[in-house]
mmCIF file of C-alpha atoms in Angstrom:
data_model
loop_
_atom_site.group_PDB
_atom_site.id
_atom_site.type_symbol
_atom_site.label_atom_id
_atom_site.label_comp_id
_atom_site.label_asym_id
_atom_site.label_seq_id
_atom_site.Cartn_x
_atom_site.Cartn_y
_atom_site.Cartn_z
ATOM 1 C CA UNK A 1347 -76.165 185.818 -44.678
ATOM 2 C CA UNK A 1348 -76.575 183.039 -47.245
ATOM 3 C CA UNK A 1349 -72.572 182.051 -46.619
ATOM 4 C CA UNK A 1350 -73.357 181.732 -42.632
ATOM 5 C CA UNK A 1351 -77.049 179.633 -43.214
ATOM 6 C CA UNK A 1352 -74.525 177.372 -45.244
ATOM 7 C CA UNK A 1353 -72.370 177.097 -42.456
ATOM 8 C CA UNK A 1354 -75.155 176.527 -40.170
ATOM 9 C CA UNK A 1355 -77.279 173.840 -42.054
ATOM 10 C CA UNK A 1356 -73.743 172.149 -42.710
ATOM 11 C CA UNK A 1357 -72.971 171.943 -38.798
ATOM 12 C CA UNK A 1358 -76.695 170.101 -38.722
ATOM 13 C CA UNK A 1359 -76.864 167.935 -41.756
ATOM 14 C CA UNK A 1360 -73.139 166.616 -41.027
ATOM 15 C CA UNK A 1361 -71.896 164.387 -38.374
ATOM 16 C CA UNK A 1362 -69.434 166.163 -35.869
ATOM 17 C CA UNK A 1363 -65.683 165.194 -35.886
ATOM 18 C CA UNK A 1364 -63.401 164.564 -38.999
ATOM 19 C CA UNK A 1365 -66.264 164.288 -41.566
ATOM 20 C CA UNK A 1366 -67.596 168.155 -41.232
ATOM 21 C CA UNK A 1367 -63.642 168.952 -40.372
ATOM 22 C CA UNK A 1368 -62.870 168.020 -44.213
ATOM 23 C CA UNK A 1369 -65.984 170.140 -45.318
ATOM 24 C CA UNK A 1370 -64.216 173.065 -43.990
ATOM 25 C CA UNK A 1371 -62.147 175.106 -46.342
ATOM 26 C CA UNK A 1372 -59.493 177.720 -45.711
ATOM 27 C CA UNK A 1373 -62.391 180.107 -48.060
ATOM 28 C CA UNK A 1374 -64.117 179.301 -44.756
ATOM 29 C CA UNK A 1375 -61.646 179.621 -42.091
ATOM 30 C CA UNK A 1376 -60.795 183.281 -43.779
ATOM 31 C CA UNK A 1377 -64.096 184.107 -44.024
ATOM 32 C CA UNK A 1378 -64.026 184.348 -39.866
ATOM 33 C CA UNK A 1379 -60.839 185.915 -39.406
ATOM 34 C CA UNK A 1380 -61.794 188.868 -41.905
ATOM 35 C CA UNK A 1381 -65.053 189.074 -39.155
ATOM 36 C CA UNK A 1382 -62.284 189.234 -36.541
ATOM 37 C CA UNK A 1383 -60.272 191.947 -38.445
ATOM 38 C CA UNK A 1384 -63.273 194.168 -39.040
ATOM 39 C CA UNK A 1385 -64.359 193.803 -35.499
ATOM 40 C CA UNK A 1386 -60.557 195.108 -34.853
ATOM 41 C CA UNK A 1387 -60.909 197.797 -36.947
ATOM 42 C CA UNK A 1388 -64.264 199.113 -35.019
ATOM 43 C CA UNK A 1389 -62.578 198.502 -31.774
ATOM 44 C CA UNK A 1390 -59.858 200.740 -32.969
ATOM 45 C CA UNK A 1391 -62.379 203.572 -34.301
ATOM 46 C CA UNK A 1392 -63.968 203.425 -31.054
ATOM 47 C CA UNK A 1393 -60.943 203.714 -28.901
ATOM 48 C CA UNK A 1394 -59.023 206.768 -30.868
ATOM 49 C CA UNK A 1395 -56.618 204.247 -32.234
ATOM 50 C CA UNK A 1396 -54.913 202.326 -35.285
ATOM 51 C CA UNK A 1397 -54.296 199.051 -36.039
ATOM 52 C CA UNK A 1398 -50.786 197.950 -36.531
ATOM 53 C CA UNK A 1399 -48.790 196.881 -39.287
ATOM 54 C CA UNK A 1400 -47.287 193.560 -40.116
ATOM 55 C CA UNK A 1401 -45.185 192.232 -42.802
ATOM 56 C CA UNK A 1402 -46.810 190.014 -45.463
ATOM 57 C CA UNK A 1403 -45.602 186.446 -45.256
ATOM 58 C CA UNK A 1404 -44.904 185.060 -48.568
ATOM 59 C CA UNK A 1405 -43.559 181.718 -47.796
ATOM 60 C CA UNK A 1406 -46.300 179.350 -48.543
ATOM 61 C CA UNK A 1407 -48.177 178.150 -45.322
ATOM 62 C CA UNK A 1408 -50.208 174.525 -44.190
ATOM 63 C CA UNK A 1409 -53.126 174.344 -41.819
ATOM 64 C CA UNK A 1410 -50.898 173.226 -39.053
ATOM 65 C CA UNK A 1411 -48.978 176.696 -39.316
ATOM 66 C CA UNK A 1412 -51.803 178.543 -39.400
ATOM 67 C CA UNK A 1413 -53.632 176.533 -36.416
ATOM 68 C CA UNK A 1414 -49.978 177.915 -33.980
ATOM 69 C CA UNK A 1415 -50.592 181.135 -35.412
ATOM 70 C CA UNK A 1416 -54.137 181.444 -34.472
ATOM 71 C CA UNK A 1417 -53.689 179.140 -30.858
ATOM 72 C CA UNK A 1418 -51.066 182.168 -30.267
ATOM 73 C CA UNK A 1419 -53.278 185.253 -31.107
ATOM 74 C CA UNK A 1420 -55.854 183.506 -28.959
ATOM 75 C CA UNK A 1421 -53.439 183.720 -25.676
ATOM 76 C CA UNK A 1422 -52.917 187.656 -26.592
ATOM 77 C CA UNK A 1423 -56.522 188.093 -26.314
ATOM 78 C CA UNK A 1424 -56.479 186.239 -23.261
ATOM 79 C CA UNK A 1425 -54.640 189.503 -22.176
ATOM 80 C CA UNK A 1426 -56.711 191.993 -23.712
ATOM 81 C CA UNK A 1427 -59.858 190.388 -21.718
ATOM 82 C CA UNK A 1428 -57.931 189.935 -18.458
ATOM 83 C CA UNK A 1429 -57.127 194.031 -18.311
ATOM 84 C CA UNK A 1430 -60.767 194.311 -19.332
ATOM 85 C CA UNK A 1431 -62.212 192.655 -16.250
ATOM 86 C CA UNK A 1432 -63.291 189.904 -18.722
ATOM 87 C CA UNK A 1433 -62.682 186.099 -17.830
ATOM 88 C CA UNK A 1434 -59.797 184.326 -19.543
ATOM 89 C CA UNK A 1435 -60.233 181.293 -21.649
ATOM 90 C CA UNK A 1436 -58.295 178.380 -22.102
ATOM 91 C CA UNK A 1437 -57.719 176.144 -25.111
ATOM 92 C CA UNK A 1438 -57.198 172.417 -24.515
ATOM 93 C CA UNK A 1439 -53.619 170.904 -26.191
ATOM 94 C CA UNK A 1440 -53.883 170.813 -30.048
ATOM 95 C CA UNK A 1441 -54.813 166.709 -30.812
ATOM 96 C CA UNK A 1442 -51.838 165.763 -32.037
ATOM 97 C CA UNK A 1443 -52.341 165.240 -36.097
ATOM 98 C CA UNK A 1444 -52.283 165.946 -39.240
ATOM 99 C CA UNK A 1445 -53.882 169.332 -39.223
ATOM 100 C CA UNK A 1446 -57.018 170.333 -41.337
ATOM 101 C CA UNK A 1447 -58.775 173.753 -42.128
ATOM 102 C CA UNK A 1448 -61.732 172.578 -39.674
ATOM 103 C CA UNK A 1449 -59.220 172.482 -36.719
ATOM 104 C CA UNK A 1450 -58.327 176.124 -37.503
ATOM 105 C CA UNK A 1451 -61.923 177.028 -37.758
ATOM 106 C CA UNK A 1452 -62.764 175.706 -34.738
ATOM 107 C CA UNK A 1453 -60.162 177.919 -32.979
ATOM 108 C CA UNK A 1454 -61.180 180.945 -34.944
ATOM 109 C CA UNK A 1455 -64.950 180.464 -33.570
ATOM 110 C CA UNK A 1456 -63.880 180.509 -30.299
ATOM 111 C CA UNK A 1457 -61.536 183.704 -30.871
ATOM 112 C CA UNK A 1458 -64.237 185.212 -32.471
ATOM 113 C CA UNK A 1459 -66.385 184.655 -29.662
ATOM 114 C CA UNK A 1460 -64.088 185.944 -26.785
ATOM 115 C CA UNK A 1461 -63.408 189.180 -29.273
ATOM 116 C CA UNK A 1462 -67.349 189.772 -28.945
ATOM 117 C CA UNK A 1463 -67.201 189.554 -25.180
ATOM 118 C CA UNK A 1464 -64.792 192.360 -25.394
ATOM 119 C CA UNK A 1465 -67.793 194.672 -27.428
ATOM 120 C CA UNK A 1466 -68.904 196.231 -23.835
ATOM 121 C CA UNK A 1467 -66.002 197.627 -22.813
ATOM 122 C CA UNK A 1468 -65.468 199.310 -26.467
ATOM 123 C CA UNK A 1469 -68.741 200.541 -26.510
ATOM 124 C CA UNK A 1470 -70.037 198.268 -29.143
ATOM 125 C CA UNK A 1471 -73.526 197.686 -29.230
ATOM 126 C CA UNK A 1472 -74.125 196.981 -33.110
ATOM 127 C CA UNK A 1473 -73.707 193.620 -33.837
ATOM 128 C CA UNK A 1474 -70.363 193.354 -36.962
ATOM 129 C CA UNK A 1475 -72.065 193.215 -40.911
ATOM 130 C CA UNK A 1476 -72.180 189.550 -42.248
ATOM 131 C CA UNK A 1477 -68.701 189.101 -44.411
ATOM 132 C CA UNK A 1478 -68.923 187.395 -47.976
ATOM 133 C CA UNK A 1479 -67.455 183.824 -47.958
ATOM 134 C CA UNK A 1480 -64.656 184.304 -50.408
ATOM 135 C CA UNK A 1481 -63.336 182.387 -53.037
ATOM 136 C CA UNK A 1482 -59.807 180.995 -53.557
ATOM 137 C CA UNK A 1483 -58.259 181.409 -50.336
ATOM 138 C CA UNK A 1484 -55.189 179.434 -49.139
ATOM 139 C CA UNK A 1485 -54.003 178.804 -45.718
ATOM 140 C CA UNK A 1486 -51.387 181.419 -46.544
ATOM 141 C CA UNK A 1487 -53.670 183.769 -46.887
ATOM 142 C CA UNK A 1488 -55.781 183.065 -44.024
ATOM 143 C CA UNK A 1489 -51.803 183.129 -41.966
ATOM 144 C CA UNK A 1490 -51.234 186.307 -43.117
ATOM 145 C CA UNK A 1491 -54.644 187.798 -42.030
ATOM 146 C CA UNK A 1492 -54.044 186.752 -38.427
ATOM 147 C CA UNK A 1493 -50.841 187.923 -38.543
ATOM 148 C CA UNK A 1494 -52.375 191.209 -39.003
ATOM 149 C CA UNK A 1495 -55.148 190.535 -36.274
ATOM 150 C CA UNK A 1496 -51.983 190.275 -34.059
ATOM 151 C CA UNK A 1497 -50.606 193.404 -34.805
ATOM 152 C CA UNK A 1498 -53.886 194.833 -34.141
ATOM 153 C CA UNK A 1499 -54.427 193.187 -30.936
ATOM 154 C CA UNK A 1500 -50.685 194.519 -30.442
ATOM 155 C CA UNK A 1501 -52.203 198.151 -31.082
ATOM 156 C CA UNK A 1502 -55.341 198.203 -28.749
ATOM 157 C CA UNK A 1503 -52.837 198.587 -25.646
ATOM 158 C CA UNK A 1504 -51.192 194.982 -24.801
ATOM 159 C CA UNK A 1505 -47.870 194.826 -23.303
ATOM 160 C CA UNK A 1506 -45.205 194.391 -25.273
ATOM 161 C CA UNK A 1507 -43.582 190.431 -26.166
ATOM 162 C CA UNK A 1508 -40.753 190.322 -23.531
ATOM 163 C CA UNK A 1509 -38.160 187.467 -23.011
ATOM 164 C CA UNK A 1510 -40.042 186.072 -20.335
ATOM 165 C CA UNK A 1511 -42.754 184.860 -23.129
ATOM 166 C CA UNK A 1512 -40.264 183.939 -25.375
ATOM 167 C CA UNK A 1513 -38.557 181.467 -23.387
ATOM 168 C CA UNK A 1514 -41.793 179.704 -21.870
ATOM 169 C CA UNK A 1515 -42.822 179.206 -25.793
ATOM 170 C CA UNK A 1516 -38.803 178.131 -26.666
ATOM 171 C CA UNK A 1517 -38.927 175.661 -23.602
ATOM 172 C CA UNK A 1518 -42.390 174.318 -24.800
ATOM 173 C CA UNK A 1519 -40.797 173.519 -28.243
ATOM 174 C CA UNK A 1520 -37.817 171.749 -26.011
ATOM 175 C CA UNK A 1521 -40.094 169.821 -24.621
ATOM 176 C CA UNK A 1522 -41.762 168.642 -27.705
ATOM 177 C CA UNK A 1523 -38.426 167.720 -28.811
ATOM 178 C CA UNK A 1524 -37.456 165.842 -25.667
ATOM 179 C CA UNK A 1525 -40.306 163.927 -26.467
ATOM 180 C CA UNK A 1526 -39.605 163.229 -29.741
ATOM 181 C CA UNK A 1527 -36.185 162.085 -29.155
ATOM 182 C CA UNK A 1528 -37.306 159.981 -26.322
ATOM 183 C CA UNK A 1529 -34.925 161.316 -23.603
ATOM 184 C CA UNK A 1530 -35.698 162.490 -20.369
ATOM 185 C CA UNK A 1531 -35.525 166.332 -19.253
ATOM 186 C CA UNK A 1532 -32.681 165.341 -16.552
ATOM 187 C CA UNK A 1533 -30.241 164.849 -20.084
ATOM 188 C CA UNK A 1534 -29.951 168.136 -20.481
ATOM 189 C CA UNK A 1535 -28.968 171.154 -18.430
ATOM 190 C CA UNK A 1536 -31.361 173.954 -17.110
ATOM 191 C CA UNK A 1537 -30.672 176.324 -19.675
ATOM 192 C CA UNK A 1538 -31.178 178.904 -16.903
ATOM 193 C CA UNK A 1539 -28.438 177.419 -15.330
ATOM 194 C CA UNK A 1540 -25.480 177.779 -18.627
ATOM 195 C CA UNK A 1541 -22.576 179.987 -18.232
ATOM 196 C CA UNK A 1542 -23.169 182.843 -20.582
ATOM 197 C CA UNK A 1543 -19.551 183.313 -22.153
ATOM 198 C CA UNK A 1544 -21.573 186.563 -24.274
ATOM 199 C CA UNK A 1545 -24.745 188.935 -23.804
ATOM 200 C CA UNK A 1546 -27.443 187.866 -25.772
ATOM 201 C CA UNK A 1547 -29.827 189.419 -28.251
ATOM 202 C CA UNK A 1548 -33.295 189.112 -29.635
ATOM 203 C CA UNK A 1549 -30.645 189.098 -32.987
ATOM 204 C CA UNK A 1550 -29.213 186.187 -31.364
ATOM 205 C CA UNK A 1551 -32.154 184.380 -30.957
ATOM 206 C CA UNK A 1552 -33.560 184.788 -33.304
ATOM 207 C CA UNK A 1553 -30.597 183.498 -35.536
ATOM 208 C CA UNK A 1554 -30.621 180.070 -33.715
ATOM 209 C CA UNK A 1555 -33.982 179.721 -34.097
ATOM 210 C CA UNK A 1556 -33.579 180.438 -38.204
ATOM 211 C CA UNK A 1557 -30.607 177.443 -37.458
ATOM 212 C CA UNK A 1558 -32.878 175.645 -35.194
ATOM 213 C CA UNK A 1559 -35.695 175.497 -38.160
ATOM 214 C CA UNK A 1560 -32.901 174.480 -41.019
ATOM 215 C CA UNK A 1561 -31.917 171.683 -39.031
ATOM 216 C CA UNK A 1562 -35.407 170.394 -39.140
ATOM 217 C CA UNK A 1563 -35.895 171.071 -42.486
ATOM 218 C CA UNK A 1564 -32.902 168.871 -42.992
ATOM 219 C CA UNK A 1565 -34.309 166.112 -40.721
ATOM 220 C CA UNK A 1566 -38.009 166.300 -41.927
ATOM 221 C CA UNK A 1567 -36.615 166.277 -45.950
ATOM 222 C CA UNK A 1568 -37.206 162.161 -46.210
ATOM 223 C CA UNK A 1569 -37.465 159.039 -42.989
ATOM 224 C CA UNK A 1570 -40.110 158.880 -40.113
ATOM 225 C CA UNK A 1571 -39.776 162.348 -39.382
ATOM 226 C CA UNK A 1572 -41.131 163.861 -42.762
ATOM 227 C CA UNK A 1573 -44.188 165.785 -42.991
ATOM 228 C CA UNK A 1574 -46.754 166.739 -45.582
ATOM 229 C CA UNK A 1575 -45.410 169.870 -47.649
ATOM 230 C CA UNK A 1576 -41.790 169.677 -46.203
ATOM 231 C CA UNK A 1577 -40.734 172.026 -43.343
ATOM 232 C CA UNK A 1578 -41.357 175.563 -44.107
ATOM 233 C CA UNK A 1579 -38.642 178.571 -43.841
ATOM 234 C CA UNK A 1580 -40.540 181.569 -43.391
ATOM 235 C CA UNK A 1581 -39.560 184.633 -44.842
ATOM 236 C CA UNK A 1582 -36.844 186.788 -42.483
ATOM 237 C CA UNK A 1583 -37.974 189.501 -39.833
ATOM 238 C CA UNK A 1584 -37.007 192.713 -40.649
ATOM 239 C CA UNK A 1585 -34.374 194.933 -38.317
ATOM 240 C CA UNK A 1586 -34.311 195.358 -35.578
ATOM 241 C CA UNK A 1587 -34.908 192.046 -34.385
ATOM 242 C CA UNK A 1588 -37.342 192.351 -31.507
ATOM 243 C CA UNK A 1589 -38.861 189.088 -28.636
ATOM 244 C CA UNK A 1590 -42.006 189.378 -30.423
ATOM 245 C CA UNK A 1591 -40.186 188.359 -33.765
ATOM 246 C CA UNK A 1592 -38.337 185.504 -32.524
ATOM 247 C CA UNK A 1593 -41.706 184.289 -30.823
ATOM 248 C CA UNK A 1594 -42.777 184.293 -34.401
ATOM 249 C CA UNK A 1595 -40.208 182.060 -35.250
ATOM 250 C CA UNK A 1596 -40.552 179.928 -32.414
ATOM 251 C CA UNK A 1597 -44.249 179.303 -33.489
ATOM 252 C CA UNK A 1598 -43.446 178.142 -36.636
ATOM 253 C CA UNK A 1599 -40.820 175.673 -35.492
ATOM 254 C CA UNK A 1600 -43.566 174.458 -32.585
ATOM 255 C CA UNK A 1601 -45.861 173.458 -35.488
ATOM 256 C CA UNK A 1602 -43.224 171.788 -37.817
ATOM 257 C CA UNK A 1603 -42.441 168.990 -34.702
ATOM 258 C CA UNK A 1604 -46.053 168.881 -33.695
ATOM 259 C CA UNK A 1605 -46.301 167.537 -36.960
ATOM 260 C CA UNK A 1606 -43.090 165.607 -37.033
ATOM 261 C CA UNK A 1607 -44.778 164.030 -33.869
ATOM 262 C CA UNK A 1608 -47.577 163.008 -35.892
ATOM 263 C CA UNK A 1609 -45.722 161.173 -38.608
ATOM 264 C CA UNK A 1610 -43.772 159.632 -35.776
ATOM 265 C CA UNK A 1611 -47.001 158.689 -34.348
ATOM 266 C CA UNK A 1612 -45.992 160.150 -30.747
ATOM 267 C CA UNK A 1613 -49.305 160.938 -29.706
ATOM 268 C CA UNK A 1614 -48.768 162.358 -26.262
ATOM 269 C CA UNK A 1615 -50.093 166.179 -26.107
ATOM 270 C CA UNK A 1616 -48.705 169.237 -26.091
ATOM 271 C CA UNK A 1617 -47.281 170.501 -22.695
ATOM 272 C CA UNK A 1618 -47.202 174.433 -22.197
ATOM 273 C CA UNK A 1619 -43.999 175.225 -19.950
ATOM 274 C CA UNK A 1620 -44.372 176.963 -16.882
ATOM 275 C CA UNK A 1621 -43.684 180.481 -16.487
ATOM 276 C CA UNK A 1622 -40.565 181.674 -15.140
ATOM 277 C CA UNK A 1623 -39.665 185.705 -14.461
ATOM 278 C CA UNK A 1624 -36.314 187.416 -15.205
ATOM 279 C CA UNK A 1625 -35.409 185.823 -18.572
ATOM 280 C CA UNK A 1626 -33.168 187.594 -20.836
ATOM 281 C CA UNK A 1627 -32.379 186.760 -24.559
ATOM 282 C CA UNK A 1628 -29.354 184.665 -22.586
ATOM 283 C CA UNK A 1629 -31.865 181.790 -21.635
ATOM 284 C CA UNK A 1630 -33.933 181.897 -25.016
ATOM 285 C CA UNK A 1631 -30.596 181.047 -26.542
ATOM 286 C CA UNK A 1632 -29.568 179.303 -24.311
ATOM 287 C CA UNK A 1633 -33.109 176.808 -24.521
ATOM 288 C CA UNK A 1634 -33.009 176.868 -28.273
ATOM 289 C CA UNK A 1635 -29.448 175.360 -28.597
ATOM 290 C CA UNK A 1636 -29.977 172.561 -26.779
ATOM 291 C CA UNK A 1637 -33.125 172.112 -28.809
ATOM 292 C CA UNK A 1638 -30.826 172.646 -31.617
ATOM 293 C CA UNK A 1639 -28.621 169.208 -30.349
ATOM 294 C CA UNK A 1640 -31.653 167.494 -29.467
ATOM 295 C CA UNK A 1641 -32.474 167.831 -33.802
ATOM 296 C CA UNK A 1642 -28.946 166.712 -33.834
ATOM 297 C CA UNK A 1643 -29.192 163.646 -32.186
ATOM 298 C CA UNK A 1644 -32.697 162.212 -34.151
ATOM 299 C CA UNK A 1645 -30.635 163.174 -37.644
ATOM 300 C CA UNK A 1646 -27.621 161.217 -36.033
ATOM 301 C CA UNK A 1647 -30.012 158.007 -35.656
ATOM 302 C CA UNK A 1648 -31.767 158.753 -38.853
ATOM 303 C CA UNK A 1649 -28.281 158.233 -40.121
#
């Protein structure tokens, strides 16, 4: 109780914007997902299930990693309301910035907020026990604990990550990077549109996203288009490769330009593609290679 009247008397003694977002710790921002995870687990013990597993990330993790991770949990509970009845909730387009622990908080609040909307329809009347503020907690640690919400979420009943998701989130990341480079959407082909010489996988995919990501680690390692920490290569999903895991990956990548687009001081927000039905692995590919030359072309004029 004492960590939350903190919290509270904070949010009043401080001035809103960047001076309470730099009070904000990732001890704080963890404190709230553990609240979500709990509130999870009773969901589960009220609905006869179990929570799903997730591999532990070990590859460490900045606030602008964890802020994708937790914008992209938020959509799946988006889902979870809608087949409850429940009204779905938008987020506005991340500012585009260096991220801070206070920008994940704030998106935390408001998952933690549509998660107790959800409390009716589990039978939840009890409001969740007050959680310790911990000690010591890095944004790694707060990335892994959402990536554990997600499998969760994953385990109350949502439909399965299918191609169609992946490629809206691969041709959002294009269009960051179409941005970035400065060249219009007409100088490149529909990727919808590309002979497919082979059948693709979610293996496939997912490989030229891993590619994909190296290629901006090279680009981001020194120039205009280097950000704070360096570009991170997350550790390697295991087999068998599934949509959901190369959504993962896509993420990631989605939060290393956002910030490359910061440094570059490109400040115009993040458009979500449209969504388009009867994608296969073919088009993810497809989308991600010609991401893959757009990296090619900024590291040709970085020289």
């Amino acid at each position: 109780m004492l960590s939350r009247l903190f919290l509270l008397l904070l949010c009043l003694a401080l001035p809103a914007g960047p001076a309470l977002a730099q009070q904000v710790t990732p001890s704080h921002v963890y404190q709230v997902a553990e609240e979500i995870w709990l509130d999870l687990e009773r969901m589960h013990l009220a609905n006869f299930s179990h929570a799903g597993t997730a591999p532990r990330e070990t590859a460490p993790r900045r606030p602008r990693h964890v802020l994708q991770k937790a914008r992209e949990v938020h959509r799946k509970l988006q889902v979870l309301r809608f087949v409850n009845g429940l009204d779905v909730q938008q987020l506005p387009p991340p500012a585009v910035k260096e991220v801070t622990p206070g920008d994940v908080l704030e998106v935390l609040q408001h998952l933690r907020a549509g998660l107790d909307g959800l409390h009716g329809a589990y039978g939840l009347e009890d409001p969740l026990e007050e959680v310790a503020l911990p000690a010591g907690k890095t944004p790694t640690d707060v990335y892994n604990r959402l990536v554990q919400i997600d499998a969760s979420l994953d385990a109350l009943g949502l439909p399965p990550v299918v191609p169609n998701d992946v490629y809206r989130l691969a041709e959002t990341l294009r269009g960051e990077l179409l941005l970035l480079s400065g060249n219009p959407a007409t100088s490149q082909p529909d990727p919808r549109d590309m002979m497919a010489l082979v059948q693709r996988t979610p293996a496939d995919a997912y490989a030229e996203a891993k590619a994909l990501l190296a290629d901006l680690r090279s680009l981001g390692e020194a120039g205009r288009y280097a950000v704070p920490g360096g570009v991170v290569l997350p550790d390697d999903r295991p087999a068998p490769i599934r949509p959901g895991d190369v959504l993962h990956e896509i993420s990631v990548i989605l939060a290393e330009v956002s910030a490359m687009k910061a440094v570059a001081n490109r400040r115009e927000p993040m458009a979500r593609a449209p969504f388009q039905g009867g994608m296969t692995p073919n088009e993810v590919w497809n989308s991600l290679s010609l991401s893959r030359e757009l990296v090619a072309g900024l590291s040709a004029a970085e020289g």
